[in-house]
PDB file of C-alpha atoms in Angstrom:
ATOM      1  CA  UNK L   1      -5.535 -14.525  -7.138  1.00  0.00           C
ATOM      2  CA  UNK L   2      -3.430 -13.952  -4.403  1.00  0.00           C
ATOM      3  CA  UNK L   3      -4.559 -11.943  -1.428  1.00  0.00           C
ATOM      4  CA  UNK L   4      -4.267  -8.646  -0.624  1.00  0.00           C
ATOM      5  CA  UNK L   5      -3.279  -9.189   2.926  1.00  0.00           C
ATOM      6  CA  UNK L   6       0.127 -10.712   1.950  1.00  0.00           C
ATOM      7  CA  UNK L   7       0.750  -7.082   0.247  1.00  0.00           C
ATOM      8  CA  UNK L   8      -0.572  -4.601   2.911  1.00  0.00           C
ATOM      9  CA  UNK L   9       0.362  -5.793   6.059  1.00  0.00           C
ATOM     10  CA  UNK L  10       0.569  -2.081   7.520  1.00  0.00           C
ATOM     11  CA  UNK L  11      -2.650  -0.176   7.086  1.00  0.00           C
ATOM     12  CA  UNK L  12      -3.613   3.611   7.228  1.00  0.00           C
ATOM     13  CA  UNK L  13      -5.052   4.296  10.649  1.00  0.00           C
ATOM     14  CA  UNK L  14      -5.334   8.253   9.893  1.00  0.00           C
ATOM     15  CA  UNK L  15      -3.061  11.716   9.687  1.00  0.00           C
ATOM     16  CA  UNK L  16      -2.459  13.944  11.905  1.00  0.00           C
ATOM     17  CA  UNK L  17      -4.696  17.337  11.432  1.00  0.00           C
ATOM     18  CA  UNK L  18      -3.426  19.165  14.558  1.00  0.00           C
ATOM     19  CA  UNK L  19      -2.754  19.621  18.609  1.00  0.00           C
ATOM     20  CA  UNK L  20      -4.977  19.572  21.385  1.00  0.00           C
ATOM     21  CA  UNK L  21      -4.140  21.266  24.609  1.00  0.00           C
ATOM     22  CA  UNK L  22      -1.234  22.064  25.589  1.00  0.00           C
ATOM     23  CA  UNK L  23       0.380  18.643  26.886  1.00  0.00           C
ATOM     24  CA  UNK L  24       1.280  17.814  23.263  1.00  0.00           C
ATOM     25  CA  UNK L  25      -1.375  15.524  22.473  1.00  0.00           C
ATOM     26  CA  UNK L  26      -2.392  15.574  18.224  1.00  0.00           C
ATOM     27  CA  UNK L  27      -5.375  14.715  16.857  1.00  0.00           C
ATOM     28  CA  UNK L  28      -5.797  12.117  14.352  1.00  0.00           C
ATOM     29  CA  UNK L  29      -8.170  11.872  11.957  1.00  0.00           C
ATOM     30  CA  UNK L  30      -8.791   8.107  11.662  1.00  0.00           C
ATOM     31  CA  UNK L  31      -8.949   6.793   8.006  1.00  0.00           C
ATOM     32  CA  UNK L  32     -10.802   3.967   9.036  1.00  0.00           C
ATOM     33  CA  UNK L  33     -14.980   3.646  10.249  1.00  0.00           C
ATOM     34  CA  UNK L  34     -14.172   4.887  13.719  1.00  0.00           C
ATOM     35  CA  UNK L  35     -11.814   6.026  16.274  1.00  0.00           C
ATOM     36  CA  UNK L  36     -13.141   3.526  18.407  1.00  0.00           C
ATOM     37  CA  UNK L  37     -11.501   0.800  16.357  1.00  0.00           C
ATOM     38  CA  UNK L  38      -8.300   2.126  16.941  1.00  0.00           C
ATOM     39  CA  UNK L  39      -8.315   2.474  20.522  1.00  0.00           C
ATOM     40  CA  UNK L  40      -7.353  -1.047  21.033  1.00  0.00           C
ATOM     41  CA  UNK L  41      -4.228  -1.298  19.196  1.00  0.00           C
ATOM     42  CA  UNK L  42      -1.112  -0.565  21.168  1.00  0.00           C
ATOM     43  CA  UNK L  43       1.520   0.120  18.535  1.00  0.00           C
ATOM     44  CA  UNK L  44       1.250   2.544  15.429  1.00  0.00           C
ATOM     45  CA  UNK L  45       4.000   3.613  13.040  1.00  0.00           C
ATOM     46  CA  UNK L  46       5.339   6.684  11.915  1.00  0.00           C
ATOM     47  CA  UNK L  47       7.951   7.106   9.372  1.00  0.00           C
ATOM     48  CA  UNK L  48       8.648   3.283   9.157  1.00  0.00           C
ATOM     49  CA  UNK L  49       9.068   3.228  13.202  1.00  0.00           C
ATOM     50  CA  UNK L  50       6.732   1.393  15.831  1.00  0.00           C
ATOM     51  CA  UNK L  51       5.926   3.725  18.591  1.00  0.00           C
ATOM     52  CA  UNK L  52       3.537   3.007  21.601  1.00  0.00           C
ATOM     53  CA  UNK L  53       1.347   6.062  22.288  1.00  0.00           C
ATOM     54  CA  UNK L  54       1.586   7.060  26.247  1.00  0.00           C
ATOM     55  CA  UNK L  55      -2.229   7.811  25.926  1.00  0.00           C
ATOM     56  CA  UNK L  56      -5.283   7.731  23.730  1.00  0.00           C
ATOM     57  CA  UNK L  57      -9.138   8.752  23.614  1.00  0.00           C
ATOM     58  CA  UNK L  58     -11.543   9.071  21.547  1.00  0.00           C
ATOM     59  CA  UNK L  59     -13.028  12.913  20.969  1.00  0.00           C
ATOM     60  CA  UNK L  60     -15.707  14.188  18.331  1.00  0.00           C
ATOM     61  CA  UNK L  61     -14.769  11.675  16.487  1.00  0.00           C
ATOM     62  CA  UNK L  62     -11.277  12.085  16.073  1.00  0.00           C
ATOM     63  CA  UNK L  63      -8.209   9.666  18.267  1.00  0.00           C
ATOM     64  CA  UNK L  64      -6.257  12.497  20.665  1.00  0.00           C
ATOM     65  CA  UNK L  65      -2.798  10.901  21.228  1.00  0.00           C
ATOM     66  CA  UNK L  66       0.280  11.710  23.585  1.00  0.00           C
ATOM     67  CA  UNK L  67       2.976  10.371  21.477  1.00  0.00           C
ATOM     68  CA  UNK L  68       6.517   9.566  23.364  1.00  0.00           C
ATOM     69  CA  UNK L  69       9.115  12.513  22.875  1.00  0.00           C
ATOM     70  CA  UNK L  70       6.034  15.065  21.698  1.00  0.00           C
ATOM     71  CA  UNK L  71       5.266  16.434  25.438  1.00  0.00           C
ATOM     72  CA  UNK L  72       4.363  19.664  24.055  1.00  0.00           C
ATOM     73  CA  UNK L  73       2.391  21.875  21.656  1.00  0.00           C
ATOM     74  CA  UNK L  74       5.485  22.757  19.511  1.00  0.00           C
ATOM     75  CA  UNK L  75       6.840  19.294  19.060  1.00  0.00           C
ATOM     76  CA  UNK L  76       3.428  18.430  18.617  1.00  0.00           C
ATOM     77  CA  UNK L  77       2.831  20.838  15.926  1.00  0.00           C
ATOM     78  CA  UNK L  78       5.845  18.943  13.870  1.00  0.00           C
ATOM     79  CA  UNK L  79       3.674  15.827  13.351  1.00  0.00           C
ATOM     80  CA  UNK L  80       0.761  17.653  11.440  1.00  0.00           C
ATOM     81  CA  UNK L  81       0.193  15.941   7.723  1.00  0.00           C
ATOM     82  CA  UNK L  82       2.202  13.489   9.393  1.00  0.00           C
ATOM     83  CA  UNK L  83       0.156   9.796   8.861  1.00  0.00           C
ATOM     84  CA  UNK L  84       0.190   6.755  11.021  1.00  0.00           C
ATOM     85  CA  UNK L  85       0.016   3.194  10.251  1.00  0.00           C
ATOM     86  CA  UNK L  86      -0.881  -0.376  12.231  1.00  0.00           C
ATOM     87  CA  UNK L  87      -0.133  -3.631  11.165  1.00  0.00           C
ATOM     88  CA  UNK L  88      -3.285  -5.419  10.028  1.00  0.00           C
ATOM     89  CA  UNK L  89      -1.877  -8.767  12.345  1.00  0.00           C
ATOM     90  CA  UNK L  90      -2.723  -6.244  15.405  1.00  0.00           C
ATOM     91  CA  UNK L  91      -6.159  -6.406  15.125  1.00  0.00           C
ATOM     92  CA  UNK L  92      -8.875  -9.211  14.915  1.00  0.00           C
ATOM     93  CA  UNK L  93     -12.122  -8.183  13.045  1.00  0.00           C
ATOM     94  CA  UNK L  94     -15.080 -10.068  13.338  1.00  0.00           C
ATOM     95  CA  UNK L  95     -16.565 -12.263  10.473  1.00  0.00           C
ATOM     96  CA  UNK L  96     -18.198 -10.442   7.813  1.00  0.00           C
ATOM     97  CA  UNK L  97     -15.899  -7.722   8.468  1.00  0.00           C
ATOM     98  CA  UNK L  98     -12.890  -6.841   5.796  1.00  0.00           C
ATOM     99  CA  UNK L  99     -10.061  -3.907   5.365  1.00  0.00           C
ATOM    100  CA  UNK L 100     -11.379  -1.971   2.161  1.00  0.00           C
ATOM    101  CA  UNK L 101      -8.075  -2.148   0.448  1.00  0.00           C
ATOM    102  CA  UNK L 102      -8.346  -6.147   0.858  1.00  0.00           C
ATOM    103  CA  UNK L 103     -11.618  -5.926  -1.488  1.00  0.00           C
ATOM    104  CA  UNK L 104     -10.518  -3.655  -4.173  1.00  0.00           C
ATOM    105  CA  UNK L 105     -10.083  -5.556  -7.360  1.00  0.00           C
ATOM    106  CA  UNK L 106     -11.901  -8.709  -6.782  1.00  0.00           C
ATOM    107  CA  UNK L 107     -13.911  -9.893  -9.549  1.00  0.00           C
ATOM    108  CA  UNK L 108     -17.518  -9.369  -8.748  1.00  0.00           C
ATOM    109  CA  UNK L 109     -20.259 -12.667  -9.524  1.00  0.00           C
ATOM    110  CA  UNK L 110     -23.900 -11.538  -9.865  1.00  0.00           C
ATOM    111  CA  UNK L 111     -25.595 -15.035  -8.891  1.00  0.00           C
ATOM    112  CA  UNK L 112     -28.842 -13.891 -10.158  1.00  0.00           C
ATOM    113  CA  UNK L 113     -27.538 -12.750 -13.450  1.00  0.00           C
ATOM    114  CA  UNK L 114     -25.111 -16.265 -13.622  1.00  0.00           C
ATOM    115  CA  UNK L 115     -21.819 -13.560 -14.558  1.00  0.00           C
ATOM    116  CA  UNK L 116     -19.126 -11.443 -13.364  1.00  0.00           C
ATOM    117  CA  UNK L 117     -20.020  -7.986 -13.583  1.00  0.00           C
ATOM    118  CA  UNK L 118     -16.822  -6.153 -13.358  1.00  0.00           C
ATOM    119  CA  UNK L 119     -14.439  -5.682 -10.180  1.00  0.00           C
ATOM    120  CA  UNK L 120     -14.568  -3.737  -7.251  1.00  0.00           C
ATOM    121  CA  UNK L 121     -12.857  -0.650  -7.508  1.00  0.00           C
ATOM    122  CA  UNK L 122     -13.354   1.795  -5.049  1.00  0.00           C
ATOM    123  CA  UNK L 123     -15.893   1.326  -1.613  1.00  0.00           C
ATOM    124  CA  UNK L 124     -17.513   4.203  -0.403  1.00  0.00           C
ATOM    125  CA  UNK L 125     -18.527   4.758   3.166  1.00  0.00           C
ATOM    126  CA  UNK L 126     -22.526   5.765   3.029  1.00  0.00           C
ATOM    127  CA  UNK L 127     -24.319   6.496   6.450  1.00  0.00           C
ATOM    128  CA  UNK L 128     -26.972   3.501   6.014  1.00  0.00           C
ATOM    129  CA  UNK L 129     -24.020   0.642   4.664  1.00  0.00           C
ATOM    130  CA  UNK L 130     -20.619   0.724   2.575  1.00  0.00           C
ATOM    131  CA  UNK L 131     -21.318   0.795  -1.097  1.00  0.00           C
ATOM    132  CA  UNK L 132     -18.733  -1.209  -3.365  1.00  0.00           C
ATOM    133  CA  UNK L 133     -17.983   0.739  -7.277  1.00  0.00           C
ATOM    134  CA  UNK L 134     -17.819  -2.271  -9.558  1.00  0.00           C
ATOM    135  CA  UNK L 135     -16.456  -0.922 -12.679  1.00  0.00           C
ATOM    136  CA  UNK L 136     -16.246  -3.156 -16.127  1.00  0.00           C
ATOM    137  CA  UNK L 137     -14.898  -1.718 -18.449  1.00  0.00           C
ATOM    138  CA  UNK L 138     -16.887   1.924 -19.018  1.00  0.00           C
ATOM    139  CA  UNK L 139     -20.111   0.624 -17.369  1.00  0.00           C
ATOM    140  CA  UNK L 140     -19.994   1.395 -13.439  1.00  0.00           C
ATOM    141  CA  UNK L 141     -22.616  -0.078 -10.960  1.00  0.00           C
ATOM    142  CA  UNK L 142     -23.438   0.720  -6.957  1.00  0.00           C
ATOM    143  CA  UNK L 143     -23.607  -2.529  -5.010  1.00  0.00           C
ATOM    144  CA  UNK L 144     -24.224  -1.600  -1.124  1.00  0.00           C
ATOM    145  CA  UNK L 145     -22.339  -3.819   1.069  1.00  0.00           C
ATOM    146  CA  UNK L 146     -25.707  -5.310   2.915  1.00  0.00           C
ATOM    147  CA  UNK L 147     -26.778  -8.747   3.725  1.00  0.00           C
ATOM    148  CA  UNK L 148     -29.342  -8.781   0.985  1.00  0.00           C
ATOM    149  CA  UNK L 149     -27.077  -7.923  -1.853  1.00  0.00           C
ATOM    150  CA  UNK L 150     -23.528  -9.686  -0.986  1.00  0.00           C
ATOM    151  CA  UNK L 151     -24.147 -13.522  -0.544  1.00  0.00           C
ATOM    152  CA  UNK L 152     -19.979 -13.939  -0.256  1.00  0.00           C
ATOM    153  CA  UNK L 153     -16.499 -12.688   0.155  1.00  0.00           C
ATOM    154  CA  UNK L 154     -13.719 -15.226  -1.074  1.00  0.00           C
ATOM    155  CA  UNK L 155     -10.497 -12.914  -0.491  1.00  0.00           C
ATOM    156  CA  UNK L 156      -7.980 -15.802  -0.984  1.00  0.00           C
ATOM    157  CA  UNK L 157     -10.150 -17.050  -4.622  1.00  0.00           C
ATOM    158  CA  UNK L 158     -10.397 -13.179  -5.447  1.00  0.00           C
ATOM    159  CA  UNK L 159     -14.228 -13.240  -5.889  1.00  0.00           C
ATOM    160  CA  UNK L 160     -17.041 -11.465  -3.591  1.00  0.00           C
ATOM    161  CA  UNK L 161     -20.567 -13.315  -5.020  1.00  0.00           C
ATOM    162  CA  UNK L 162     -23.449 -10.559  -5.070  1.00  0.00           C
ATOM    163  CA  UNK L 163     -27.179 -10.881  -5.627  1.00  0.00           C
ATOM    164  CA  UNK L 164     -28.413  -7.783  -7.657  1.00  0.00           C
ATOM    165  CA  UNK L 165     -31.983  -6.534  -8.413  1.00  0.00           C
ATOM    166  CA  UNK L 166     -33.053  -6.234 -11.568  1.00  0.00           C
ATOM    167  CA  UNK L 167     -31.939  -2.712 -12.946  1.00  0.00           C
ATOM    168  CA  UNK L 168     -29.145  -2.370 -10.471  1.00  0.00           C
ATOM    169  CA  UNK L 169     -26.364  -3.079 -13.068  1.00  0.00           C
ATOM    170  CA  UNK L 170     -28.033  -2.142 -16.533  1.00  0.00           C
ATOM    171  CA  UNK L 171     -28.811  -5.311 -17.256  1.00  0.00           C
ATOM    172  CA  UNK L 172     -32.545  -4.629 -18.109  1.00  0.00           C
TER     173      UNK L 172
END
């Protein structure tokens, strides 16, 4: 199976859901864990085109950005619903760690059971750990994405190995 990563090279970072101030900053809601992990990266892309935002912080939760050429709350106001991108070669996550969209649709192994048990089709963001949706067919199981359950992710051989416990997929 051929990686994800060769498909998706730009990445949701968030939308736009309004203005802060009056300097013409917007606030962006991050589609990603944090606003913290976007801090970091110095280009984003709207509409297809880089720009480098003049400033950024991190506020409730949400990225505040001065983009060039929107200095003020009405140009602002013209980049609500707008959403912004970065390109996934921008940013270096640490081992263990993957883009969702890189993980939907591998095939799922359950070493304990010796079979694949569907593919991943959706991962949720829970307060205490991710949860992957494996789907097969009709039958739908919740694997959380913790140490004890996932053993390991294989993005290039499509495959993320899992270690259920008994009743966690139906099996019993």
């Amino acid at each position: 199976m051929e990686s994800s990563r060769k498909n998706n090279r730009y990445l949701e970072a968030g939308k736009i859901v309004g203005t802060h101030g009056v300097r013409g900053e917007v606030k962006l809601k991050p589609s990603c864990d944090s606003a913290e992990f976007l801090l970091p990266i110095d280009t984003l892309y709207l509409n297809g085109q880089a720009i480098a935002p003049v400033s950024k912080r991190v506020h409730k939760g949400m990225l505040l950005l001065l983009l060039p050429g929107f200095d003020s709350v009405e140009k602002a106001m013209r980049l609500i619903n707008s959403v912004l991108y970065f390109d996934r070669n921008d940013v270096s996550l640490p081992e263990g760690v993957y883009f969702c969209c890189d993980l939907i649709g591998l095939s799922v192994y359950d070493l304990r059971l010796q079979r694949t048990i569907g593919k991943i089709s959706e991962v949720l963001d829970r307060p205490a750990s991710s949860v992957y949706v494996v789907r097969d067919g009709d039958a739908e199981y919740m694997i959380p994405a913790a140490g004890d359950f996932i053993q390991s992710v294989d993005l290039d051989g499509g495959v993320i190995t899992v270690k259920t416990i008994p009743g966690m997929v139906g099996d019993e």
